[in-house]
Coordinates of C-alpha atoms in Angstrom, one line a residue:
M1 CA 9.8 -8.1 -16.1
V2 CA 6.6 -9.9 -15.6
P3 CA 4.2 -7.7 -13.5
M4 CA 3.4 -9.1 -10.1
R5 CA -0.2 -9.8 -9.2
I6 CA -1.1 -9.1 -5.6
E7 CA -1.3 -12.8 -4.9
D8 CA 2.2 -13.3 -6.2
Y9 CA 3.6 -11.8 -3.0
A10 CA 4.3 -13.4 0.3
L11 CA 4.6 -11.8 3.8
I12 CA 7.6 -11.8 6.1
G13 CA 7.8 -9.7 9.3
D14 CA 9.1 -9.3 12.8
T15 CA 5.9 -8.2 14.6
Q16 CA 6.9 -4.6 14.2
S17 CA 7.0 -4.2 10.4
A18 CA 6.7 -6.4 7.3
A19 CA 7.9 -6.9 3.8
L20 CA 6.3 -8.3 0.7
V21 CA 8.4 -10.8 -1.3
G22 CA 7.4 -11.6 -4.9
R23 CA 7.5 -14.9 -6.7
D24 CA 10.4 -13.5 -8.7
G25 CA 12.6 -13.1 -5.6
S26 CA 12.1 -9.3 -5.4
I27 CA 11.2 -7.5 -2.2
D28 CA 9.0 -4.7 -3.4
W29 CA 7.6 -3.3 -0.2
L30 CA 9.3 -2.7 3.1
C31 CA 8.6 0.1 5.7
L32 CA 11.0 0.6 8.6
P33 CA 11.1 0.8 11.5
R34 CA 7.3 0.4 11.9
F35 CA 4.4 -0.8 9.7
D36 CA 3.4 2.8 9.1
S37 CA 6.9 4.3 8.5
P38 CA 8.0 5.5 5.1
S39 CA 9.2 2.7 2.9
C40 CA 12.7 1.7 1.9
F41 CA 11.4 -0.3 -1.1
A42 CA 8.2 0.9 -2.9
K43 CA 8.3 -0.8 -6.3
L44 CA 4.9 -2.3 -5.3
L45 CA 3.3 1.1 -5.8
G46 CA 5.5 2.4 -8.6
D47 CA 8.4 0.9 -10.5
E48 CA 12.0 -0.2 -10.0
S49 CA 13.1 3.4 -9.6
N50 CA 11.1 3.5 -6.3
G51 CA 13.2 0.8 -4.7
F52 CA 13.4 -3.0 -4.6
W53 CA 15.8 -5.9 -3.8
R54 CA 15.9 -8.9 -6.1
L55 CA 17.8 -12.1 -5.4
A56 CA 17.3 -14.8 -8.0
P57 CA 19.0 -17.1 -10.6
T58 CA 20.5 -15.0 -13.4
G59 CA 18.1 -14.8 -16.3
H60 CA 15.1 -16.4 -14.5
Q61 CA 12.0 -14.8 -13.3
M62 CA 9.2 -16.7 -11.5
A63 CA 10.2 -19.3 -9.0
T64 CA 9.3 -22.9 -9.4
R65 CA 7.6 -23.1 -6.0
R66 CA 7.7 -21.6 -2.6
A67 CA 6.3 -22.2 0.9
Y68 CA 6.7 -21.2 4.5
S69 CA 9.0 -23.4 6.6
N70 CA 6.6 -25.4 8.7
D71 CA 4.5 -23.2 11.0
T72 CA 6.6 -20.1 10.7
L73 CA 6.9 -16.8 8.8
I74 CA 10.1 -18.0 7.2
L75 CA 9.7 -18.1 3.4
E76 CA 11.5 -20.6 1.2
T77 CA 11.5 -19.9 -2.5
V78 CA 12.9 -22.5 -4.9
W79 CA 14.1 -22.2 -8.5
E80 CA 14.8 -25.3 -10.6
T81 CA 17.1 -24.4 -13.5
S82 CA 18.9 -26.4 -16.2
T83 CA 22.1 -26.4 -14.2
G84 CA 20.8 -27.0 -10.7
T85 CA 18.3 -26.1 -8.0
V86 CA 18.6 -23.2 -5.5
K87 CA 16.6 -22.0 -2.5
V88 CA 16.3 -18.4 -1.1
I89 CA 15.3 -18.2 2.5
D90 CA 13.7 -14.9 3.5
F91 CA 12.8 -13.8 7.1
M92 CA 12.9 -10.9 9.6
P93 CA 14.2 -12.0 13.0
P94 CA 12.1 -11.1 16.0
R95 CA 13.5 -7.7 16.9
H96 CA 15.8 -7.1 19.9
A97 CA 17.7 -4.1 18.6
N98 CA 17.7 -2.8 15.1
P99 CA 15.2 -4.2 12.5
A100 CA 16.9 -6.6 10.1
L101 CA 15.9 -8.6 7.0
V102 CA 17.9 -11.7 6.2
R103 CA 18.2 -13.5 2.9
I104 CA 20.0 -16.9 2.7
V105 CA 20.9 -18.5 -0.6
E106 CA 21.2 -22.2 -0.3
G107 CA 22.4 -24.6 -3.1
V108 CA 20.2 -27.6 -3.3
S109 CA 21.7 -29.4 -6.3
G110 CA 24.2 -28.7 -9.1
T111 CA 25.3 -25.1 -9.5
V112 CA 23.3 -22.0 -10.2
D113 CA 24.4 -18.5 -11.3
M114 CA 22.8 -15.9 -9.1
T115 CA 22.2 -12.1 -9.4
A116 CA 21.6 -9.7 -6.5
E117 CA 20.1 -6.3 -7.4
I118 CA 19.3 -3.7 -4.8
S119 CA 17.9 -0.2 -5.1
I120 CA 17.2 1.6 -1.8
R121 CA 14.8 4.5 -1.9
F122 CA 13.7 6.1 1.3
D123 CA 10.5 8.1 1.9
Y124 CA 8.2 6.0 -0.4
G125 CA 10.7 6.0 -3.3
R126 CA 11.4 9.7 -3.3
I127 CA 14.9 10.0 -1.5
V128 CA 17.9 8.6 -3.4
P129 CA 20.4 7.9 -0.5
W130 CA 24.1 8.5 -0.4
A131 CA 25.8 5.1 -0.7
R132 CA 29.4 4.2 0.4
R133 CA 31.4 1.2 1.5
F134 CA 32.7 1.1 5.1
D135 CA 34.4 -1.9 6.9
G136 CA 33.4 -4.2 4.0
R137 CA 29.7 -3.2 4.4
L138 CA 27.5 -1.3 2.0
H139 CA 26.0 1.8 3.8
A140 CA 23.1 3.9 2.5
I141 CA 22.0 7.0 4.3
G142 CA 19.3 9.6 3.5
G143 CA 17.8 12.0 6.0
P144 CA 16.7 10.1 9.2
D145 CA 17.2 6.7 7.6
S146 CA 20.3 4.5 7.4
V147 CA 20.8 0.9 6.3
W148 CA 23.8 -1.4 6.3
I149 CA 24.0 -4.4 4.0
D150 CA 26.3 -7.3 4.8
A151 CA 26.8 -9.4 1.6
P152 CA 29.0 -12.3 0.6
L153 CA 30.2 -10.4 -2.5
R154 CA 31.0 -6.8 -3.6
L155 CA 27.9 -5.1 -4.8
E156 CA 28.9 -2.6 -7.5
G157 CA 27.0 0.7 -8.1
S158 CA 25.6 1.0 -11.5
G159 CA 22.9 3.6 -12.4
D160 CA 20.2 3.5 -9.8
R161 CA 21.1 0.3 -8.1
H162 CA 23.9 -2.0 -6.8
T163 CA 24.4 -5.3 -8.5
G164 CA 26.5 -8.4 -7.9
T165 CA 26.7 -12.0 -9.4
F166 CA 27.9 -15.2 -7.9
T167 CA 27.6 -19.0 -8.3
I168 CA 26.1 -21.2 -5.6
A169 CA 26.8 -24.9 -5.5
S170 CA 25.0 -27.8 -3.8
G171 CA 25.5 -27.6 0.0
Q172 CA 26.7 -24.0 0.0
R173 CA 25.0 -21.1 1.8
R174 CA 25.5 -17.4 1.2
S175 CA 23.8 -14.8 3.5
F176 CA 22.7 -11.3 3.0
V177 CA 21.6 -9.1 5.9
F178 CA 19.9 -5.7 5.6
T179 CA 19.8 -3.7 8.8
W180 CA 18.0 -0.4 9.4
H181 CA 18.8 2.2 12.1
P182 CA 18.3 5.9 12.7
S183 CA 21.0 7.8 10.8
H184 CA 22.2 9.7 13.8
Q185 CA 23.0 6.5 15.8
P186 CA 26.3 4.6 15.6
Q187 CA 26.9 1.8 13.1
P188 CA 24.9 -1.3 14.2
Y189 CA 26.6 -4.6 14.8
G190 CA 26.3 -7.4 12.2
I191 CA 24.2 -10.5 13.0
D192 CA 24.8 -14.2 12.4
A193 CA 22.2 -15.2 9.8
G194 CA 22.2 -18.9 10.7
E195 CA 21.8 -18.2 14.4
Q196 CA 18.9 -15.8 13.7
L197 CA 17.3 -18.4 11.4
A198 CA 17.2 -20.9 14.2
K199 CA 15.9 -18.3 16.7
T200 CA 13.2 -17.1 14.3
S201 CA 12.0 -20.7 13.6
L202 CA 11.8 -21.4 17.3
F203 CA 9.9 -18.2 18.0
W204 CA 7.1 -19.0 15.5
E205 CA 6.9 -22.7 16.3
E206 CA 6.6 -22.1 20.0
W207 CA 3.9 -19.5 19.4
V208 CA 1.8 -21.8 17.2
S209 CA 2.2 -24.6 19.8
R210 CA 0.2 -22.6 22.3
C211 CA -3.0 -22.5 20.2
W212 CA -6.1 -24.6 20.2
L213 CA -7.1 -25.5 16.6
P214 CA -10.3 -26.8 15.0
S215 CA -9.9 -30.1 13.2
P216 CA -10.9 -29.0 9.7
C217 CA -8.6 -27.0 7.5
R218 CA -5.8 -26.8 10.1
A219 CA -3.2 -25.5 7.7
A220 CA -5.4 -22.5 6.6
V221 CA -6.3 -21.7 10.2
V222 CA -2.6 -21.8 11.4
R223 CA -1.5 -19.6 8.5
S224 CA -4.2 -17.1 9.3
L225 CA -3.3 -17.1 13.0
I226 CA 0.4 -16.5 12.1
T227 CA -0.6 -13.7 9.8
L228 CA -2.7 -12.0 12.5
K229 CA 0.3 -12.3 14.9
A230 CA 2.6 -10.9 12.2
L231 CA 0.3 -7.8 12.0
T232 CA 0.6 -7.2 15.7
Y233 CA 2.9 -4.4 16.7
S234 CA 4.5 -6.1 19.6
P235 CA 5.9 -3.1 21.6
T236 CA 2.4 -1.8 22.2
G237 CA -0.1 -4.6 21.4
G238 CA -1.7 -2.6 18.5
I239 CA -2.8 -4.6 15.5
V240 CA -2.7 -3.1 12.0
A241 CA -5.4 -3.9 9.4
A242 CA -2.8 -4.7 6.7
P243 CA 0.9 -4.0 6.1
T244 CA 0.3 -2.1 2.9
T245 CA -1.3 1.1 1.5
S246 CA -3.1 1.9 -1.7
L247 CA -3.4 -1.6 -3.2
P248 CA -6.5 -1.0 -5.2
E249 CA -10.0 -2.4 -4.7
H250 CA -10.4 -2.0 -8.5
L251 CA -7.6 -1.8 -11.0
G252 CA -7.1 1.7 -12.2
G253 CA -9.5 3.1 -9.7
A254 CA -9.4 5.6 -6.8
R255 CA -10.4 3.3 -4.0
N256 CA -6.9 3.1 -2.6
W257 CA -6.5 3.4 1.1
D258 CA -3.8 3.2 3.8
Y259 CA -4.5 0.2 6.1
R260 CA -1.3 0.4 8.2
Y261 CA -3.2 1.5 11.2
C262 CA -5.1 0.0 14.1
W263 CA -8.9 0.0 13.5
L264 CA -10.6 -0.7 16.7
R265 CA -13.1 -2.9 14.9
D266 CA -10.5 -5.0 13.1
A267 CA -8.3 -5.3 16.2
A268 CA -11.2 -6.3 18.4
M269 CA -12.2 -9.0 16.0
T270 CA -8.6 -10.1 15.7
L271 CA -8.4 -10.5 19.5
D272 CA -11.7 -12.4 19.4
A273 CA -10.2 -14.9 17.0
L274 CA -7.0 -15.1 18.9
T275 CA -8.7 -15.6 22.3
E276 CA -10.9 -18.3 20.8
S277 CA -7.7 -20.0 19.8
G278 CA -6.1 -19.8 23.2
Y279 CA -4.1 -16.6 23.0
I280 CA -5.2 -14.8 26.2
T281 CA -1.9 -13.0 26.6
E282 CA -2.4 -11.1 23.3
A283 CA -5.8 -10.0 24.5
G284 CA -4.3 -8.5 27.6
A285 CA -1.6 -6.7 25.5
W286 CA -4.3 -5.3 23.2
L287 CA -6.5 -4.2 26.1
D288 CA -3.5 -2.2 27.5
W289 CA -3.0 -0.6 24.1
L290 CA -6.6 0.3 23.8
L291 CA -6.8 1.9 27.2
R292 CA -3.8 4.1 26.4
A293 CA -5.1 5.0 22.9
I294 CA -8.6 6.0 24.0
A295 CA -7.5 7.7 27.3
G296 CA -9.4 11.0 27.6
R297 CA -13.1 11.9 26.9
P298 CA -15.2 9.0 25.5
E299 CA -16.7 11.3 22.9
D300 CA -13.2 11.7 21.5
L301 CA -12.9 8.0 20.7
Q302 CA -11.6 7.4 17.2
I303 CA -12.3 4.4 15.0
M304 CA -8.5 4.0 14.3
Y305 CA -5.2 5.0 15.8
G306 CA -1.5 4.6 15.0
V307 CA 0.3 1.6 16.2
A308 CA 1.4 3.4 19.4
G309 CA -2.0 5.1 19.8
E310 CA -1.4 8.2 17.6
R311 CA -4.6 10.1 16.8
R312 CA -3.5 12.4 14.0
L313 CA -3.4 10.3 10.8
P314 CA -3.7 13.0 8.1
E315 CA -4.5 11.7 4.6
Q316 CA -2.3 12.8 1.7
A317 CA -1.5 11.7 -1.8
L318 CA 2.0 10.7 -3.0
D319 CA 2.0 12.1 -6.5
W320 CA 5.4 10.8 -7.5
L321 CA 4.2 7.2 -7.3
A322 CA 2.4 5.8 -10.4
G323 CA 0.3 3.4 -8.3
Y324 CA -0.2 -0.3 -8.4
E325 CA -0.9 -1.0 -12.1
G326 CA -1.7 2.7 -12.5
S327 CA -4.2 2.9 -9.6
R328 CA -4.0 6.4 -8.2
P329 CA -3.9 8.3 -6.0
V330 CA -1.4 6.5 -3.8
R331 CA -2.5 7.6 -0.3
I332 CA -0.8 7.6 3.1
G333 CA -2.7 8.5 6.3
N334 CA -6.5 7.9 6.4
G335 CA -9.1 10.6 6.6
A336 CA -11.7 8.1 8.0
A337 CA -10.0 8.4 11.4
G338 CA -12.3 11.3 12.1
Q339 CA -15.6 9.5 11.2
L340 CA -18.4 8.5 13.5
Q341 CA -18.8 4.7 13.3
L342 CA -21.1 3.5 16.0
D343 CA -20.6 -0.2 15.4
V344 CA -17.1 0.1 16.8
Y345 CA -18.5 0.4 20.3
G346 CA -20.2 -2.9 19.9
E347 CA -17.1 -4.6 18.6
V348 CA -14.9 -3.3 21.5
L349 CA -17.4 -4.1 24.2
N350 CA -18.0 -7.6 22.7
C351 CA -14.3 -8.2 22.7
F352 CA -14.0 -7.2 26.4
Y353 CA -16.9 -9.5 27.4
R354 CA -15.7 -12.5 25.4
A355 CA -12.0 -12.1 26.5
R356 CA -13.2 -12.1 30.1
K357 CA -15.4 -15.2 29.5
L358 CA -12.4 -17.0 28.1
G359 CA -10.1 -16.2 31.0
M360 CA -8.6 -12.8 30.7
P361 CA -8.2 -11.3 34.3
P362 CA -10.5 -8.5 35.3
Y363 CA -9.2 -5.0 35.4
D364 CA -11.2 -2.4 37.4
Y365 CA -9.8 0.5 35.4
A366 CA -10.9 -1.3 32.1
W367 CA -14.4 -1.7 33.4
S368 CA -14.5 2.0 34.3
T369 CA -13.4 2.9 30.8
V370 CA -16.0 0.6 29.3
C371 CA -18.7 2.2 31.3
R372 CA -17.7 5.7 30.1
L373 CA -17.9 4.4 26.5
M374 CA -21.4 3.2 27.3
D375 CA -22.4 6.6 28.7
F376 CA -21.5 8.2 25.3
L377 CA -23.2 5.4 23.3
E378 CA -26.4 5.9 25.4
R379 CA -26.5 9.5 24.2
S380 CA -25.5 8.8 20.6
W381 CA -26.7 5.5 19.3
D382 CA -29.7 7.0 17.6
Q383 CA -27.6 9.3 15.5
P384 CA -26.7 8.7 11.8
D385 CA -23.1 7.7 11.1
E386 CA -20.6 6.7 8.4
G387 CA -21.0 3.0 9.3
L388 CA -18.8 -0.1 8.9
W389 CA -17.9 0.7 5.3
E390 CA -16.6 4.2 6.1
V391 CA -18.8 5.9 3.5
R392 CA -17.7 9.3 2.3
G393 CA -21.2 10.3 1.4
P394 CA -23.8 11.6 3.8
R395 CA -24.3 9.9 7.2
R396 CA -27.2 7.5 7.5
H397 CA -29.0 5.3 10.0
F398 CA -27.1 2.1 9.0
V399 CA -28.9 -1.0 10.4
H400 CA -25.6 -2.7 11.1
S401 CA -24.5 0.3 13.3
K402 CA -27.7 0.0 15.3
V403 CA -27.3 -3.7 15.7
M404 CA -23.8 -3.3 17.0
A405 CA -25.0 -0.6 19.4
W406 CA -27.5 -3.3 20.6
V407 CA -24.5 -5.7 21.0
A408 CA -22.7 -3.1 23.2
A409 CA -25.7 -2.8 25.5
D410 CA -26.3 -6.6 25.5
R411 CA -22.7 -7.4 26.4
Q412 CA -22.7 -4.9 29.2
V413 CA -25.8 -6.5 30.6
R414 CA -24.2 -9.9 30.4
A415 CA -21.0 -8.6 32.1
I416 CA -23.1 -7.6 35.1
E417 CA -25.3 -10.8 35.1
E418 CA -22.5 -13.3 34.4
L419 CA -19.2 -11.8 35.4
G420 CA -20.1 -9.9 38.6
H421 CA -19.5 -6.3 37.4
T422 CA -21.6 -3.5 38.7
G423 CA -23.5 -0.9 36.6
P424 CA -26.9 0.5 35.7
L425 CA -28.4 -2.8 34.8
D426 CA -32.0 -1.7 34.3
R427 CA -31.0 1.3 32.2
W428 CA -28.8 -0.8 29.9
R429 CA -31.6 -3.4 29.6
A430 CA -34.0 -0.7 28.6
M431 CA -31.5 0.7 26.0
R432 CA -31.0 -2.8 24.6
D433 CA -34.8 -3.3 24.2
R434 CA -35.3 0.1 22.7
I435 CA -32.6 -0.4 20.0
H436 CA -34.0 -3.9 19.2
A437 CA -37.5 -2.6 18.7
E438 CA -36.4 0.3 16.5
V439 CA -34.2 -1.8 14.2
C440 CA -37.0 -4.4 13.7
G441 CA -39.4 -1.6 13.1
K442 CA -37.4 0.7 10.8
G443 CA -34.7 -1.5 9.4
F444 CA -36.8 -4.4 8.1
D445 CA -38.7 -4.4 4.8
P446 CA -41.8 -6.6 5.3
D447 CA -42.7 -6.6 1.6
R448 CA -39.3 -8.2 0.7
G449 CA -38.8 -10.1 3.9
T450 CA -35.3 -8.7 4.5
F451 CA -33.4 -6.2 6.6
T452 CA -32.1 -3.3 4.6
Q453 CA -28.8 -1.3 4.6
S454 CA -30.3 1.7 6.4
Y455 CA -33.6 3.0 7.6
G456 CA -35.9 3.8 4.7
S457 CA -33.6 2.1 2.1
R458 CA -34.5 -0.8 -0.1
E459 CA -30.8 -1.7 -0.6
L460 CA -29.1 -4.7 0.9
D461 CA -25.8 -4.8 2.8
A462 CA -23.7 -7.9 3.5
A463 CA -23.1 -6.7 7.1
L464 CA -26.7 -7.8 7.7
L465 CA -25.4 -11.4 7.8
L466 CA -24.0 -10.6 11.2
I467 CA -27.5 -10.3 12.7
P468 CA -27.6 -14.0 13.8
I469 CA -23.9 -14.2 14.3
V470 CA -23.9 -11.5 17.0
G471 CA -27.1 -12.9 18.5
F472 CA -29.4 -10.0 17.7
L473 CA -32.0 -12.5 16.4
P474 CA -32.0 -16.3 16.6
P475 CA -30.9 -18.1 13.4
E476 CA -34.3 -19.7 12.9
D477 CA -36.2 -16.3 12.8
P478 CA -37.9 -15.9 9.4
R479 CA -36.5 -12.4 9.1
V480 CA -32.9 -13.8 9.4
I481 CA -33.6 -16.5 6.8
G482 CA -35.2 -14.0 4.5
T483 CA -32.2 -11.7 4.8
I484 CA -29.8 -14.5 4.0
D485 CA -31.9 -15.5 1.0
A486 CA -32.0 -12.0 -0.3
I487 CA -28.3 -11.5 0.0
E488 CA -27.6 -14.8 -1.8
R489 CA -30.1 -13.7 -4.5
E490 CA -28.9 -10.0 -5.0
L491 CA -25.3 -9.7 -3.8
M492 CA -23.7 -12.8 -5.3
P493 CA -23.5 -12.1 -9.0
D494 CA -20.3 -14.2 -9.4
G495 CA -20.5 -16.6 -6.5
F496 CA -19.0 -14.3 -3.9
V497 CA -20.7 -11.7 -1.7
L498 CA -20.5 -8.0 -2.5
R499 CA -20.6 -5.5 0.3
Y500 CA -23.6 -3.7 -1.1
P501 CA -25.0 -2.8 -4.6
M502 CA -22.9 -0.3 -6.4
S503 CA -24.8 1.8 -8.9
E504 CA -25.8 5.4 -9.6
I505 CA -29.0 4.7 -7.7
N506 CA -27.1 3.6 -4.6
D507 CA -24.5 6.3 -4.1
V508 CA -24.1 5.5 -0.5
D509 CA -20.3 5.6 -0.3
G510 CA -19.9 8.8 -2.3
L511 CA -17.0 7.4 -4.4
P512 CA -16.7 6.6 -8.1
G513 CA -15.8 3.3 -9.6
A514 CA -16.4 -0.4 -8.8
E515 CA -14.8 -2.9 -6.5
G516 CA -14.4 -6.6 -6.2
A517 CA -16.2 -9.0 -3.8
F518 CA -15.3 -8.3 -0.2
L519 CA -13.9 -11.6 1.0
A520 CA -14.9 -11.3 4.7
C521 CA -18.6 -10.9 3.5
S522 CA -18.5 -14.4 1.9
F523 CA -17.1 -15.8 5.1
W524 CA -20.0 -14.2 7.0
L525 CA -22.4 -15.9 4.7
A526 CA -20.7 -19.3 5.3
E527 CA -21.0 -18.8 9.0
A528 CA -24.6 -17.7 8.8
L529 CA -25.4 -20.7 6.7
V530 CA -23.9 -22.9 9.5
L531 CA -26.2 -21.2 12.0
I532 CA -29.4 -21.8 10.0
G533 CA -28.6 -25.5 9.5
R534 CA -27.2 -25.4 5.9
K535 CA -23.8 -26.7 6.8
S536 CA -23.1 -28.5 3.6
E537 CA -23.6 -25.3 1.6
A538 CA -21.5 -23.5 4.1
M539 CA -18.7 -26.0 3.7
D540 CA -18.9 -25.7 -0.1
L541 CA -18.6 -21.9 0.1
F542 CA -15.8 -22.1 2.6
E543 CA -13.8 -24.5 0.4
R544 CA -14.3 -22.1 -2.6
L545 CA -13.0 -19.3 -0.5
L546 CA -10.0 -21.4 0.6
A547 CA -9.3 -22.0 -3.1
L548 CA -8.7 -18.3 -3.5
T549 CA -5.7 -18.2 -1.1
N550 CA -2.4 -17.8 -2.8
D551 CA 0.2 -20.5 -2.8
V552 CA 1.4 -19.6 0.7
G553 CA -2.1 -19.3 2.2
L554 CA -2.7 -15.5 2.1
L555 CA -5.7 -13.5 1.2
A556 CA -6.2 -9.8 0.3
E557 CA -9.2 -7.7 1.1
E558 CA -11.2 -8.4 -2.0
Y559 CA -11.4 -10.7 -5.0
D560 CA -12.2 -9.8 -8.7
P561 CA -14.0 -12.8 -10.1
V562 CA -13.9 -11.4 -13.6
R563 CA -10.1 -11.1 -13.7
A564 CA -9.7 -14.0 -11.2
R565 CA -7.3 -11.9 -9.1
Q566 CA -7.0 -10.8 -5.5
M567 CA -7.6 -7.0 -4.9
G568 CA -7.0 -4.6 -2.1
N569 CA -4.5 -4.3 0.7
F570 CA -2.6 -7.5 1.4
P571 CA -2.6 -9.6 3.5
Q572 CA -5.8 -8.4 5.1
A573 CA -6.4 -9.1 8.8
F574 CA -10.2 -8.7 8.4
T575 CA -10.3 -11.5 5.8
H576 CA -8.1 -13.9 7.8
I577 CA -10.1 -13.2 11.0
H578 CA -13.3 -14.5 9.4
L579 CA -11.6 -17.4 7.8
I580 CA -10.7 -18.5 11.3
R581 CA -14.2 -17.8 12.7
T582 CA -15.8 -19.7 9.9
A583 CA -13.5 -22.7 10.5
Q584 CA -14.4 -22.5 14.2
A585 CA -18.1 -22.5 13.3
L586 CA -17.8 -25.5 11.0
S587 CA -15.9 -27.4 13.7

């Protein structure tokens, strides 16, 4: 089998979980019933013995082409063979009862021999289920998990999988339905694949019709918006950073993290992008999720939570999985949940302020919560932290963290001045001014004409590009222009922006190994270039970034310019957020 690159996958989902479908017709990653549940298929992080479901022409591997059906999350994969052409339609219907995954095989021309292979492995590829046939359905059960497969043919057990072959002719359709439910519950009812296809198409097209779109690059922006919606856990309003875990930032390395959780930063930025596009309802749902998640003492605020607001996300390694192309360890959970990252307060308060400016109704209890967060930040903003990049080395006074603490104070002041809220206006103004003065005094290197990663450091950090974007300094300020110039000069060795220098001298993150270019950073540069009047250069960079999207418009966390491959968890909300923001800036 040809190994799948990260960009060889496409996303389908039901706004509660998601699956990755390869160009070879194999579903190699699926967690049910939630994004962060143990997987049913985990070939993505191991091999076929860890679970997969392939549906493709017999003897053929990579598809001829694939695309999403219009503005939906319905994937259509096409193979052109010597005897005919066939299409496989993959989707997950918006959930009303049990989660389901539907695969419809459609004959386009001639006849095509097809093979279906399925190997179900619960608990991240570790549990081999008991399989049986019941009422014409294939049933697999293992511990708390149970799945039922409705197929148009008899799938025969052989070794570690079930296999079946059939022939599809022009105009014919054959449907497969995979339904999950808790093993202690009664057998679920079957669903009508054609009816669910129509309902799923209508769901996505109606959702997209509600948004305001900038004129340039409509297709890329719509696909990014759909991706962000797909990463929203609809029962609670929480938004995951990505639907995957442990896709490596560097092949063979140890920078492999679980992103199936709700980072406050990423979620706030997601809501900012959605509200700017007209989705005020989503902002309200996320606000409700946030207030439930952070209920309690403000000093207990975490940087991330589970999709329902869970706080305990213990990190552990799954030693039975070989890792994506040998990249180990494979991790679930995330130890960064206990870190102090002061910039999160700025992101959250900025999101509150902007959502209210764009029409979200006021909530007295929300304002009370925001004020309690500010009380904590007033006492803590001058402390060192782990920062935006979740370093696992010593805490530092990161300039970006201080800038975002300034944002928190600034947005609270604006909320009082512009939106009629009440609060200690003079005290917050003084806090804002003090942070500003300290950052300009301790975070700027006058000899080089640039802000630095942390107080006393000479290293750069791509997060400094946010200084003009969040309004800390005006774009025309020489310190802003000097910082942008320095980042272009020192953090773009291959035409895309690195997060920060990685060397033995700069051991800031406390981790071994290298990584690719962090794609959001390059979008930040494009947006900053727009602000300083270099729009033509910004558009050139934006178009180079769009060229990195895969054939269905998706982007991972990072890009390896040496191997010309996407890296990191996929698709990544943070990347698609800033694609949208840059398009909005360019428009």
